[in-house]
Coordinates of C-alpha atoms and ligand atoms in Angstrom, one line a residue:
M36 CA 96.9 78.7 116.0
H37 CA 97.5 76.7 113.2
E38 CA 97.0 72.8 113.3
D39 CA 99.6 70.4 111.9
K40 CA 102.1 71.9 110.1
I41 CA 105.0 70.9 107.7
L42 CA 108.2 73.6 107.9
V43 CA 110.3 73.8 104.5
L44 CA 114.0 74.2 104.8
D45 CA 115.2 76.1 101.7
F46 CA 118.7 75.6 100.4
G47 CA 117.8 78.0 97.6
S48 CA 115.9 75.9 94.4
Q49 CA 113.6 77.9 92.6
Y50 CA 110.9 75.3 93.3
T51 CA 110.7 75.9 97.1
Q52 CA 107.8 78.3 97.3
L53 CA 105.9 75.7 94.8
I54 CA 106.3 72.8 97.5
A55 CA 104.8 74.8 100.6
R56 CA 102.3 75.7 98.0
R57 CA 101.7 72.1 97.1
V58 CA 101.3 71.0 101.0
R59 CA 98.8 74.0 101.4
E60 CA 97.0 73.3 98.4
N61 CA 96.2 70.1 100.3
R62 CA 94.9 72.0 103.8
V63 CA 97.7 71.7 105.6
Y64 CA 99.7 75.0 106.7
S65 CA 103.3 74.7 105.4
E66 CA 106.3 77.5 106.0
I67 CA 109.5 77.8 104.6
Y68 CA 112.6 78.8 106.6
P69 CA 116.2 78.9 105.9
Y70 CA 118.1 76.4 105.9
N71 CA 120.2 77.6 108.3
A72 CA 117.1 78.2 110.9
P73 CA 118.1 77.6 114.6
I74 CA 116.6 74.5 115.8
G75 CA 114.8 76.5 119.1
K76 CA 113.1 78.4 115.9
I77 CA 112.0 75.1 114.1
L78 CA 111.0 73.6 117.5
H79 CA 108.8 76.7 118.5
F80 CA 106.9 76.5 114.9
N81 CA 106.4 72.4 116.0
P82 CA 106.5 71.2 112.5
R83 CA 104.6 67.3 111.9
G84 CA 107.2 66.7 109.2
I85 CA 110.5 68.8 107.1
I86 CA 110.8 68.8 103.8
L87 CA 114.5 69.8 102.8
S88 CA 114.3 71.9 99.2
G89 CA 116.6 71.7 96.7
G90 CA 119.2 73.6 95.7
P91 CA 121.9 74.7 93.1
S92 CA 124.9 73.6 95.7
S93 CA 126.5 71.0 95.2
I94 CA 127.0 69.1 98.6
Y95 CA 130.6 69.0 98.2
D96 CA 131.3 72.7 97.6
Q97 CA 133.0 74.6 100.0
G98 CA 130.5 76.3 102.0
A99 CA 127.6 74.0 100.7
P100 CA 124.2 75.1 102.9
I101 CA 123.9 72.6 106.0
P102 CA 121.2 72.5 108.4
D103 CA 121.7 72.2 112.4
L104 CA 122.1 68.4 112.1
K105 CA 119.2 68.0 114.7
V106 CA 116.8 68.1 112.0
F107 CA 117.5 64.5 112.1
E108 CA 117.1 63.8 115.8
L109 CA 113.7 65.2 116.4
N110 CA 111.6 62.4 115.8
I111 CA 109.8 63.5 113.2
P112 CA 109.3 62.5 109.4
V113 CA 111.8 64.2 106.8
L114 CA 111.8 64.2 102.9
G115 CA 115.1 65.5 101.1
I116 CA 114.2 66.7 97.8
C117 CA 116.4 66.8 95.1
Y118 CA 119.6 68.8 96.9
G119 CA 117.6 68.1 100.3
M120 CA 118.6 64.2 99.5
Q121 CA 122.1 64.2 98.8
L122 CA 122.6 66.5 102.0
M123 CA 120.7 63.3 104.1
A124 CA 122.4 60.8 102.2
H125 CA 125.8 63.0 103.1
C126 CA 124.8 64.0 107.0
L127 CA 123.5 60.4 107.4
G128 CA 126.7 58.2 107.0
G129 CA 125.8 57.6 102.6
R130 CA 128.2 58.8 99.8
V131 CA 127.0 61.1 96.9
A132 CA 129.5 61.7 93.6
K133 CA 129.4 63.3 90.8
A134 CA 127.3 62.2 87.9
R135 CA 128.9 61.4 84.3
K136 CA 126.5 62.6 83.3
R137 CA 123.3 65.9 84.2
E138 CA 120.0 64.2 84.3
Y139 CA 117.7 67.3 83.4
G140 CA 114.5 66.8 82.5
R141 CA 111.5 63.7 82.0
A142 CA 112.8 60.7 83.2
E143 CA 111.0 57.5 83.8
L144 CA 111.1 56.2 87.4
I145 CA 111.2 52.7 88.2
I146 CA 109.9 51.8 91.6
N147 CA 111.4 48.6 93.0
H148 CA 110.3 48.9 96.4
K149 CA 106.7 49.8 98.1
A150 CA 107.4 52.4 100.4
D151 CA 104.4 54.5 101.8
I152 CA 105.9 57.3 100.3
F153 CA 104.9 55.2 96.5
D154 CA 101.4 54.4 98.3
G155 CA 99.2 54.2 95.0
I156 CA 101.8 55.1 92.4
S157 CA 102.0 53.6 89.2
K158 CA 105.3 50.9 89.4
K159 CA 106.8 53.6 86.4
T160 CA 106.0 56.7 86.3
T161 CA 107.2 60.2 84.7
V162 CA 109.6 62.3 86.9
W163 CA 111.3 65.8 86.3
M164 CA 114.8 65.5 87.4
S165 CA 117.8 68.4 87.7
H166 CA 120.7 67.4 89.5
G167 CA 124.2 66.9 88.6
D168 CA 125.1 64.4 91.6
R169 CA 123.7 61.7 92.9
I170 CA 123.8 58.7 95.3
E171 CA 126.4 56.2 95.4
R172 CA 126.0 54.4 98.6
N173 CA 122.8 55.0 100.5
P174 CA 123.3 55.8 104.3
A175 CA 123.4 52.7 107.2
H176 CA 119.7 51.6 107.2
F177 CA 118.0 53.6 104.3
Q178 CA 116.4 51.3 101.2
P179 CA 117.0 52.4 97.7
I180 CA 113.2 52.2 96.6
A181 CA 113.6 53.5 92.7
H182 CA 116.1 54.3 90.2
T183 CA 116.5 55.8 86.7
D184 CA 118.9 55.4 83.6
N185 CA 121.0 57.9 85.1
S186 CA 120.2 57.6 89.0
P187 CA 120.5 53.8 90.5
V188 CA 119.4 55.2 94.1
A189 CA 116.7 58.1 92.4
A190 CA 114.8 57.6 96.0
M191 CA 115.7 56.1 99.3
A192 CA 113.8 55.6 102.3
N193 CA 114.4 54.9 106.3
G194 CA 111.0 53.5 107.1
S195 CA 111.5 53.7 110.5
R196 CA 112.8 56.6 110.9
R197 CA 110.4 57.8 108.8
F198 CA 113.4 59.8 106.3
Y199 CA 112.1 59.8 102.7
A200 CA 114.4 61.0 99.9
L201 CA 113.7 61.5 96.3
Q202 CA 116.2 62.8 93.7
F203 CA 113.4 63.9 91.2
H204 CA 111.2 67.3 92.0
P205 CA 107.5 66.1 93.3
E206 CA 106.4 69.6 93.4
V207 CA 106.7 70.4 89.6
V208 CA 103.8 69.8 87.1
H209 CA 106.3 68.2 85.0
T210 CA 106.1 65.1 87.5
P211 CA 102.4 64.1 87.0
Q212 CA 102.1 61.9 89.8
G213 CA 104.1 64.6 92.2
K214 CA 101.0 65.5 93.8
K215 CA 100.1 62.1 95.4
I216 CA 103.8 61.6 96.5
I217 CA 103.6 64.9 98.4
R218 CA 100.1 63.7 99.3
N219 CA 101.5 60.8 100.6
F220 CA 104.3 62.6 103.1
V221 CA 102.2 64.9 104.7
F222 CA 98.9 62.7 105.2
R223 CA 101.0 58.8 105.4
I224 CA 103.8 59.7 106.8
C225 CA 103.4 62.7 108.9
G226 CA 99.8 62.0 110.3
C227 CA 98.8 65.8 109.5
K228 CA 94.7 66.2 109.4
P229 CA 93.4 68.8 106.4
A230 CA 92.5 71.5 108.8
W231 CA 93.9 74.7 107.3
T232 CA 91.1 75.9 105.3
M233 CA 90.0 79.2 104.2
K234 CA 86.9 79.8 107.1
S235 CA 89.7 79.1 109.8
F236 CA 92.1 81.3 108.3
I237 CA 89.2 84.2 108.6
E238 CA 88.7 83.2 112.1
T239 CA 92.2 82.9 113.6
T240 CA 93.5 86.0 111.9
T241 CA 90.1 88.6 112.7
R242 CA 90.7 87.4 116.2
E243 CA 93.9 88.2 115.9
I244 CA 93.5 91.3 114.8
Q245 CA 91.1 92.4 117.1
R246 CA 93.6 90.8 120.1
K247 CA 95.7 93.3 118.4
T248 CA 94.4 96.2 117.8
G249 CA 91.8 96.4 120.8
N250 CA 89.9 99.5 120.5
K251 CA 92.5 101.5 118.7
K252 CA 92.3 103.5 115.3
V253 CA 93.6 101.7 112.6
V254 CA 94.6 102.8 108.8
C255 CA 95.2 101.1 105.3
G256 CA 95.8 102.6 102.0
I257 CA 94.1 100.9 99.3
S258 CA 94.8 101.1 95.6
G259 CA 91.5 99.1 94.0
G260 CA 94.2 95.8 93.3
V261 CA 93.5 92.7 95.0
D262 CA 95.9 93.0 98.1
S263 CA 94.9 95.9 99.3
T264 CA 91.5 95.1 99.0
V265 CA 91.5 92.1 100.8
T266 CA 93.6 93.2 103.5
A267 CA 91.2 96.0 104.6
V268 CA 87.9 94.0 104.1
L269 CA 89.4 91.3 106.8
V270 CA 90.0 94.2 109.1
Y271 CA 87.0 96.0 108.2
K272 CA 85.3 92.4 109.3
A273 CA 87.4 91.8 112.1
I274 CA 87.2 95.5 113.7
G275 CA 84.6 97.5 111.7
R276 CA 84.6 101.1 111.5
Q277 CA 87.5 101.4 113.4
L278 CA 89.1 101.0 110.0
T279 CA 89.6 103.8 108.1
C280 CA 90.5 103.5 104.6
I281 CA 92.8 105.7 102.3
F282 CA 92.4 106.1 98.6
V283 CA 94.4 108.3 96.9
D284 CA 93.9 109.6 93.2
N285 CA 97.2 110.1 91.8
G286 CA 95.7 111.2 88.3
V287 CA 97.6 108.7 86.7
L288 CA 94.8 106.2 87.7
R289 CA 92.5 104.1 84.7
A290 CA 89.1 106.1 83.9
G291 CA 86.7 105.4 86.2
E292 CA 88.6 103.8 88.7
A293 CA 88.7 105.9 92.0
R294 CA 84.8 105.7 91.5
K295 CA 84.9 101.9 91.3
V296 CA 86.9 101.4 94.2
E297 CA 84.9 104.2 96.7
E298 CA 81.6 102.5 95.0
T299 CA 83.0 98.8 95.9
L300 CA 84.1 99.7 99.4
R301 CA 81.3 101.8 100.5
K302 CA 78.3 100.7 99.3
H303 CA 79.2 97.1 98.8
F304 CA 80.9 97.1 102.2
H305 CA 80.3 100.2 104.1
M306 CA 83.4 100.9 104.8
N307 CA 84.9 104.3 105.9
I308 CA 87.2 105.5 102.9
D309 CA 88.4 108.5 102.4
C310 CA 89.0 109.3 99.0
V311 CA 91.6 112.3 98.1
D312 CA 91.5 113.6 94.8
A313 CA 95.5 114.6 94.7
S314 CA 95.5 114.5 90.9
E315 CA 96.7 118.1 90.5
R316 CA 99.3 117.5 92.9
F317 CA 101.0 114.8 91.3
L318 CA 100.5 116.0 87.7
K319 CA 102.4 119.1 89.0
K320 CA 105.0 117.4 90.3
L321 CA 105.7 115.2 87.2
K322 CA 105.9 118.3 85.0
G323 CA 108.8 118.4 82.7
I324 CA 110.2 114.7 84.0
T325 CA 110.8 111.9 81.4
D326 CA 113.0 109.4 83.3
P327 CA 111.1 106.2 84.4
E328 CA 112.9 105.9 87.8
K329 CA 112.6 109.8 88.8
K330 CA 108.9 109.3 87.7
R331 CA 108.8 106.2 90.1
K332 CA 110.4 108.0 93.2
I333 CA 108.5 111.4 92.8
I334 CA 104.7 109.5 92.5
G335 CA 106.6 107.3 95.9
N336 CA 107.2 109.9 97.7
E337 CA 103.8 112.3 97.2
F338 CA 101.9 109.4 97.6
I339 CA 103.7 109.1 101.4
R340 CA 103.4 112.6 102.0
V341 CA 99.3 112.7 100.8
F342 CA 98.6 109.4 103.2
E343 CA 100.6 111.0 106.1
E344 CA 98.6 114.4 105.9
E345 CA 95.4 112.7 105.5
A346 CA 96.6 110.1 108.5
K347 CA 97.0 112.4 110.3
K348 CA 93.6 114.7 110.0
M349 CA 92.3 111.2 111.9
Q350 CA 92.8 111.7 115.6
G351 CA 94.8 108.6 117.6
V352 CA 95.3 106.3 114.7
E353 CA 97.4 103.7 116.1
F354 CA 98.1 100.9 113.5
L355 CA 98.7 100.8 109.7
A356 CA 97.2 97.9 107.8
Q357 CA 98.9 96.9 104.7
G358 CA 98.8 94.0 102.3
T359 CA 102.3 92.6 102.4
L360 CA 102.3 88.6 100.8
Y361 CA 104.4 85.4 102.1
P362 CA 106.8 86.1 98.6
D363 CA 107.2 89.6 100.1
V364 CA 108.3 88.4 103.9
I365 CA 109.9 84.8 103.5
E366 CA 113.5 85.7 104.6
S367 CA 114.9 82.7 102.2
I368 CA 118.0 83.0 99.8
S369 CA 116.2 82.2 97.1
F370 CA 113.6 84.8 97.0
K371 CA 115.7 87.6 96.5
G372 CA 113.5 88.2 93.8
P373 CA 112.8 92.1 92.1
S374 CA 109.9 92.4 94.3
A375 CA 111.7 93.9 96.7
T376 CA 112.5 97.0 94.4
I377 CA 109.5 97.1 92.3
K378 CA 107.0 97.7 95.3
S379 CA 110.0 100.3 96.9
H380 CA 107.1 103.2 96.2
H381 CA 104.7 101.6 98.5
N382 CA 107.7 101.5 101.1
V383 CA 105.8 103.0 104.4
G384 CA 108.9 102.4 106.7
G385 CA 109.2 106.0 107.5
L386 CA 105.6 106.9 107.4
L387 CA 105.3 104.2 110.5
K388 CA 108.5 105.5 112.4
R389 CA 107.4 109.5 112.2
M390 CA 103.5 108.6 113.3
K391 CA 104.5 106.3 115.4
L392 CA 102.1 103.5 113.5
K393 CA 101.7 100.2 114.6
L394 CA 101.9 97.4 111.0
I395 CA 99.6 95.0 111.0
E396 CA 99.8 92.4 107.7
P397 CA 96.7 89.9 108.3
L398 CA 98.4 88.4 104.5
R399 CA 101.6 87.9 105.4
E400 CA 101.3 84.0 105.7
L401 CA 100.0 83.8 101.9
F402 CA 100.7 83.3 98.3
K403 CA 99.0 85.2 95.6
D404 CA 96.6 82.6 94.9
E405 CA 95.1 82.2 98.2
V406 CA 94.8 85.8 98.5
R407 CA 92.3 85.5 95.5
I408 CA 90.6 82.4 97.4
L409 CA 90.2 84.1 100.7
G410 CA 88.9 87.1 98.5
K411 CA 85.8 85.4 96.8
D412 CA 85.6 84.1 100.9
L413 CA 85.1 87.6 101.9
L414 CA 82.7 88.4 98.9
I415 CA 84.9 90.8 97.4
P416 CA 83.6 91.0 93.7
E417 CA 85.0 88.8 91.1
E418 CA 86.1 92.2 89.3
I419 CA 88.6 93.6 91.7
I420 CA 89.7 89.8 92.4
N421 CA 90.5 89.0 88.7
R422 CA 92.2 92.3 88.3
H423 CA 95.1 92.7 86.4
P424 CA 97.9 93.6 88.4
F425 CA 98.7 97.3 87.9
P426 CA 101.7 99.6 88.7
G427 CA 101.8 101.6 91.6
P428 CA 103.4 104.6 89.6
G429 CA 99.8 103.7 87.5
L430 CA 99.7 105.4 84.1
A431 CA 103.0 107.7 84.3
I432 CA 104.9 104.4 83.3
R433 CA 103.0 103.6 80.2
I434 CA 103.0 107.5 78.9
I435 CA 106.7 107.5 77.6
G436 CA 107.9 110.9 77.9
E437 CA 106.5 113.5 80.1
V438 CA 103.1 113.0 81.6
T439 CA 100.6 115.7 81.1
Q440 CA 96.5 115.9 81.5
E441 CA 96.2 115.8 77.7
R442 CA 98.5 112.7 77.3
C443 CA 97.0 110.9 80.4
D444 CA 93.4 111.5 79.0
I445 CA 94.4 109.9 75.5
L446 CA 95.8 106.8 77.0
R447 CA 92.9 106.4 79.2
K448 CA 90.4 106.5 76.6
A449 CA 92.9 103.7 74.9
D450 CA 93.5 101.9 77.9
T451 CA 89.8 101.6 78.1
I452 CA 89.0 100.2 74.5
V453 CA 91.7 97.4 75.0
L454 CA 90.2 96.3 78.2
D455 CA 86.6 96.8 76.4
E456 CA 87.8 94.3 73.7
I457 CA 89.9 92.0 75.4
K458 CA 86.9 91.4 77.9
N459 CA 84.6 91.4 75.4
A460 CA 86.7 88.2 73.6
G461 CA 86.4 86.6 76.8
L462 CA 90.4 86.5 77.0
Y463 CA 90.8 88.9 80.4
T464 CA 90.9 86.4 83.0
K465 CA 93.7 84.3 80.4
L466 CA 96.1 87.2 79.5
W467 CA 98.4 88.1 83.1
Q468 CA 98.3 91.8 81.8
A469 CA 96.6 93.9 79.0
F470 CA 97.1 97.6 78.7
A471 CA 97.8 100.2 76.2
V472 CA 101.5 102.5 76.2
L473 CA 101.6 106.0 74.5
L474 CA 104.3 106.7 72.7
P475 CA 106.7 110.1 72.4
V476 CA 106.4 109.7 68.3
K477 CA 104.0 111.2 66.1
S478 CA 103.4 109.4 62.5
V479 CA 101.9 110.9 59.8
G480 CA 98.4 109.8 58.4
V481 CA 95.3 110.4 56.7
M482 CA 92.2 110.5 57.2
G483 CA 89.4 111.9 54.8
D484 CA 91.4 114.1 52.5
E485 CA 93.8 115.7 55.3
R486 CA 97.1 114.6 55.9
T487 CA 97.1 114.1 59.6
Y488 CA 100.4 113.6 61.9
E489 CA 99.6 112.3 65.7
N490 CA 100.2 109.6 68.6
V491 CA 101.5 106.3 68.3
I492 CA 99.5 103.9 70.8
A493 CA 101.4 100.6 71.5
V494 CA 99.3 97.8 72.6
R495 CA 100.6 95.5 75.1
A496 CA 99.5 92.1 76.4
V497 CA 101.1 88.6 77.9
N498 CA 100.8 85.6 79.3
S499 CA 103.1 85.0 82.7
L500 CA 102.9 83.0 85.8
D501 CA 104.1 85.8 88.3
G502 CA 105.7 88.4 86.2
M503 CA 108.9 87.4 86.6
T504 CA 109.3 85.9 82.7
A505 CA 106.8 86.6 80.0
D506 CA 105.7 86.2 76.7
W507 CA 103.5 87.9 74.5
A508 CA 100.1 87.2 74.3
R509 CA 98.8 85.7 70.7
I510 CA 95.8 87.6 70.5
P511 CA 93.4 86.8 67.7
Y512 CA 93.7 89.2 64.7
E513 CA 89.9 89.8 64.2
V514 CA 90.5 91.3 67.7
M515 CA 93.8 93.3 67.4
G516 CA 91.9 94.8 64.6
K517 CA 88.8 95.7 67.0
I518 CA 91.0 97.1 69.0
S519 CA 92.9 99.4 66.4
N520 CA 89.8 100.5 64.6
R521 CA 88.3 101.6 67.8
I522 CA 91.4 103.4 69.0
I523 CA 92.2 105.4 65.9
N524 CA 88.1 106.2 65.2
E525 CA 87.4 107.3 69.2
V526 CA 90.6 108.8 70.0
R527 CA 91.1 111.8 69.1
G528 CA 95.3 112.4 68.6
V529 CA 95.8 109.1 67.8
N530 CA 96.4 107.6 64.2
R531 CA 98.5 104.8 64.7
V532 CA 98.4 101.6 66.7
V533 CA 101.0 99.1 67.1
Y534 CA 101.3 95.8 68.9
D535 CA 104.0 94.7 70.9
I536 CA 105.8 91.4 70.5
S537 CA 108.6 91.0 72.7
S538 CA 108.9 88.4 75.5
K539 CA 110.6 89.5 79.0
P540 CA 113.6 88.7 79.2
P541 CA 115.1 90.4 77.6
S542 CA 112.0 92.9 77.2
T543 CA 110.5 94.2 80.6
I544 CA 106.4 94.3 80.5
E545 CA 105.9 97.8 81.3
W546 CA 108.0 100.0 78.5
E547 CA 109.4 102.1 81.6
Ligands
XMP757 P1 107.9 94.7 84.2 O1 108.1 95.5 83.6 O2 109.3 95.0 85.2 O3 107.3 94.5 85.0 O4 108.4 93.8 83.5 C1 106.8 93.0 86.4 C2 105.3 93.0 86.6 O5 105.5 94.3 88.3 C3 104.5 95.7 87.6 N1 105.4 96.9 88.1 C4 105.4 97.3 88.9 N2 104.5 97.4 90.0 N3 105.3 99.5 90.9 C5 104.6 98.2 91.1 O6 103.7 98.4 91.9 C6 106.0 99.7 89.9 O7 107.2 100.7 90.0 C7 106.1 98.9 88.9 N4 107.0 98.4 87.6 C8 106.8 97.6 87.0 C9 104.4 95.2 86.0 O8 103.0 95.9 85.5 C10 104.7 94.0 86.3 O9 103.2 93.2 86.4

């Protein structure tokens, strides 16, 4: 069990995840529940403090989200942020009104009363605001503790009940002293101890896996990416050779990928690993297909089929381990993002039912950056931990038009060169993704005295924080030059290289 915990109630802010991450950075475990979580569930979680997130609603909107008001009667500290503050004011007897002017962006906060939440914070400090409503009258027993030009009550406190409310967002980087404010809440006000470490996570999770699986067999599908590798290594640490990993070569992997994955898991960790070369099967199914969504479906379905066949060969498997992460499972109003659909091909729901497997998801409490830290603690090579995201349908969605063996080979060679040169230039870990795309057009060129009519490769490199938005990377011209020269000289069948300078939105990162 985790020791001291903080609960974040989500009212729909785009920053809700960030609040939980900020708390966890302080080694205090934190989870996010939807704003209307039943009080019984909250009590069962047993938090030392509750944070009410921001949100897009106005407290006077019809159907504005209101939590079970018993959260204010639990005798535990509460911190309201933005909408969370207005909600506290409204529910505890104050008055909230539309501000004359929407306050958005940086503002100067002036602290007029030293409260615990501002311990160690300078009297004047920059904060990030984003609100249309403001507090006109604070509730009884609350004291205004800070203001800005636009918000006479930019923060308020009821010290004896340990209730605090902030109009601004301490969780974002644009509030430079925000981390300290969150630390004040977590440690000074809630009295949490920083006991949640990766070491403690590994200990409790491996015990949990052992308890759940007993002496039964477990299978785990691995892709070479960080989530599935960390899952496999963690489960292996718990139950050793009761675990078998299945790696499916679908014919649209990067050059050398299958060999690398096998080497790492078998040689480095001595795990049972079943590598299945199903490339011919996949390529046959992809023959003549040009529609991106059809490619995705075919690869997804075929993957499930191969996986099921392999799992059936192993007698008596009862569990399937999967690398689901926290953002995929938060049941909340603010994260109905694209991840559910993007990962649809990994959906093994049907498989679980047909094979009567039970699921274990040891990473379901972690954010991506925490998975990377965990991976390091588990001694997984940096090369895997820092690997760029690679889509499940692989090179198939980077070969525009039909996927054939020949086109896969061309793209694989070009892709290897792109990555080599990006790594040589020290750019790999700075970029979100960098890759090559094979276009379905041919263009004219000259080689020696000969006229050529060959393929075009597009190079894509982007910066991004989460893949939801992205900007094309300003790769130095010299690096672009090297990539282009090498591709044209070394990859037969390519005579032109172009660089993609579109951002997401409105483009996407992948071309299909
Ligand atoms: P887009 O192209 O939508 O991609 O901007 C956002 C991120 O998701 C990855 N991506 C996929 N990942 N299966 C996956 O597992 C898919 O079908 C898929 N399509 C896109 C993409 O590489 C980027 O990181």
